[in-house]
Amino acid sequence: MSDTHPSGFPHLDPSGAARMVDVSAKEVTARTAVATGRVLLSPEAVTALREGEVPKGDALAVARIAGIQGAKRTPDLVPLCHPIAVHGVDVALTVVDSGVDIRATVRTADRTGVEMEALTCVMTAALGLIDMVKALDPEAVVTDVRVEEKTGGRTGHWRRSG
Amino acid sequence: MSDTHPSGFPHLDPSGAARMVDVSAKEVTARTAVATGRVLLSPEAVTALREGEVPKGDALAVARIAGIQGAKRTPDLVPLCHPIAVHGVDVALTVVDSGVDIRATVRTADRTGVEMEALTCVMTAALGLIDMVKALDPEAVVTDVRVEEKTGGRTGHWRRSG
Amino acid sequence: MSDTHPSGFPHLDPSGAARMVDVSAKEVTARTAVATGRVLLSPEAVTALREGEVPKGDALAVARIAGIQGAKRTPDLVPLCHPIAVHGVDVALTVVDSGVDIRATVRTADRTGVEMEALTCVMTAALGLIDMVKALDPEAVVTDVRVEEKTGGRTGHWRRSG
Amino acid sequence: MSDTHPSGFPHLDPSGAARMVDVSAKEVTARTAVATGRVLLSPEAVTALREGEVPKGDALAVARIAGIQGAKRTPDLVPLCHPIAVHGVDVALTVVDSGVDIRATVRTADRTGVEMEALTCVMTAALGLIDMVKALDPEAVVTDVRVEEKTGGRTGHWRRSG
Amino acid sequence: MSDTHPSGFPHLDPSGAARMVDVSAKEVTARTAVATGRVLLSPEAVTALREGEVPKGDALAVARIAGIQGAKRTPDLVPLCHPIAVHGVDVALTVVDSGVDIRATVRTADRTGVEMEALTCVMTAALGLIDMVKALDPEAVVTDVRVEEKTGGRTGHWRRSG
Amino acid sequence: MSDTHPSGFPHLDPSGAARMVDVSAKEVTARTAVATGRVLLSPEAVTALREGEVPKGDALAVARIAGIQGAKRTPDLVPLCHPIAVHGVDVALTVVDSGVDIRATVRTADRTGVEMEALTCVMTAALGLIDMVKALDPEAVVTDVRVEEKTGGRTGHWRRSG
């Protein structure tokens, strides 16, 4: 396309100015995106989360709900993101020995993909979780946050290579 | 304290219900927190960002501003976080060979610490950056997001161990 | 459906985890919802509102506008609600001897119903009203907030039984 | 005061125009407010909530978190409310035979009271709960939402009369 | 139409009460709006902005991004505005001798026009710019903010007369 | 100061990167700011607004409330603005022959000034007004938006020169 910046970033116009790319002519199609990430925690925090599961504590619920709400806030957080009709969100949190694995699936029928929504979901779930455990483990680390898979739109099915 | 959950999480009451811990009796003191993280990118995306720097493209500015605004949105994103008067935010983005290093410093004079604000700043800066480069590099990974250092409050100066 | 929680709540997955149910395959149809409620007030506050009507005071306008804006904020307030394109909102406030009756009608052409938007509209109008009168009547009570009627979608026309 | 509307509403100026009353000269003091309310539900929905408690379903957690976040959003929802530093929130949800009782306690050290925050907390918790149960019980009713008690500020301790 | 206020304002019902006009029956069509405005600045501030352009300072980027995000926040800011799917935003800032010219183009495929979004974009870009320069020029003036042109919808192409 | 950009903009660091300047060491003092602006309207729209005043239509109330809420949203809209405790807002709208004059007064006791809040108040009031009249007058123009006066803080009393 002739109206992009030499860098190739679609969010920049030829002069380098930020813009929101026009997607009004794109088709409304069903789209999904899956993103994952991990919060590394101390053994003490992992134990507390596991025990927290038993007496129905809200520890993981807080992180799940933070993730779902974060997905809806994506256009507020990411300056050039289009507001999008988020139509479905699942956040799976799995307590593992080294911490908590997060997997977010976001679905929509709209004009642009939802990978940013899936990433935002993972990151806000991670923030909610860290806020919960920070008194026990101030050294939590968020790692490996990434898009795993996308469907829909012009690109069709995409899966990361490695 | 007798009014906490067996897990030790202060955000849970003895029955396991989520709550916002009362900090109204804590003192207003100057506090800072530093958090860091890294976005791993393809060589192609790194090159584009470096070139983008030259003709004053807004690529990194978008990420910096996303981070600063994200710090202000922390209580909206993290369900049990206290609304806090964010008094200063610096976001340093350094393009390195493997991607972009992010370092956020948040300052306040308030009743509770700003480590969640610093982490949120890093994460939203990372989201803003990934949104910018995603057409060139759909495989970006956010990694090593963590609190490095805190000052102020009852704990005083804290620095992560490793 | 086999993928729901034993409780029957669609917002919970089989393990009990909160989720945003996928509605991307639902049809876009015209939908409406009507909700009502009442704010019980002291005779003194009712008199002040009635007099306030005469010299064009903004007392009821504040409540009406709070209600309309509240309807738009529903997905921010209700964690598992879908963001929805609110296409029309009417809020009728009627000063009666015992207080103020609120009736909200919300319209959309979207994939899911607007009863939560109508309820949120009534509740935020009630909050705006109470905030206005609280210096005169600190004992205001909100009561009988409920959905009266819905049209559109798979269910078609629904009206509450009693 | 000579600069108020004949109605006596402090939020209206003498001409009846809405305003945010100046509180900058008020003292920062510790303040609390307690508000309560009830969501009336069908026996079927009550049973589902009670069962939901056992296998750690997030049903009540969603409502609790909605309430806590709602308290923080009060100045966004109530047009003339001052932005306030919410310093602590507890939301107790008790499943009773006729539905769910909600009791919110909000604490702050700031220049104005938190009764609107406590009421908003109850109402958004109620909205979160209704959204959860609406597929099972579309006839839920929110009732008896009111401030029970306040402490702090010029008024000191206030408790509703009946 | 018989159901409007004598003033002719569609946002008022026959009794004068504010409402959000129902647009659910309007067609989804491609629409654009262009708005412009100018920020008058001191020669000192203009010089600083021009120099700021050279060493890639973020001064104008902040204003551009504020404008794009402002366009997305229109339904939060304008009480009776419909939430709309903003599909594209361009903000051109041109430093001229007397200050900065702002030109915003907003695009959508939705049921109602985007002139309010274009105006909000210009105004928030102006706010972002004034915030940047206010230490150097506390006397900045925003002037001539107006809609220039609209396309789409029932009205078709509209261009202001003078 | 040695740590500022050559342009002299405090919001830029020496490298030109946007930042939120640290105000945590500034004193909490009472501060006010007054901003004004004008919306130029057609005679037809002015007549409708004047008639709207008589039968207590909400036309001007919508603009006033938009302004008050806009003042509270300033840190969301202006990227580098500090979140501030807005303690009082007055918005005076005066219908004149050429349109509507807007005058906003914002008060706080905080660490930084409220001129951006006052400007945002004027601009969002103007947006709310234009949205109200746009069906009658699509050619409305916002003009002469500017800070008139400030008190408090290190600068003390400041009044614009002309």
CSV table of C-alpha atoms in Angstrom, one decimal, chain A residues 53 56 58 61-62 64-65 69 73, chain D residues 53 56 58 61-62 64-65 69 73:
chain,number,residue,atom,x,y,z
A,53,GLU,CA,-9.3,-23.4,46.0
A,56,LYS,CA,-14.0,-21.6,47.9
A,58,ASP,CA,-12.2,-15.9,45.6
A,61,ALA,CA,-12.1,-15.8,40.6
A,62,VAL,CA,-10.7,-12.3,41.0
A,64,ARG,CA,-10.6,-14.6,36.0
A,65,ILE,CA,-13.0,-11.7,36.3
A,69,GLN,CA,-13.2,-7.2,32.1
A,73,ARG,CA,-11.4,-2.5,28.2
D,53,GLU,CA,-21.4,-22.4,46.8
D,56,LYS,CA,-16.6,-23.3,44.3
D,58,ASP,CA,-17.8,-18.0,40.9
D,61,ALA,CA,-17.7,-13.9,43.7
D,62,VAL,CA,-18.8,-12.1,40.5
D,64,ARG,CA,-18.9,-9.3,45.2
D,65,ILE,CA,-16.3,-8.1,42.8
D,69,GLN,CA,-15.5,-2.2,41.5
D,73,ARG,CA,-16.8,3.9,39.8
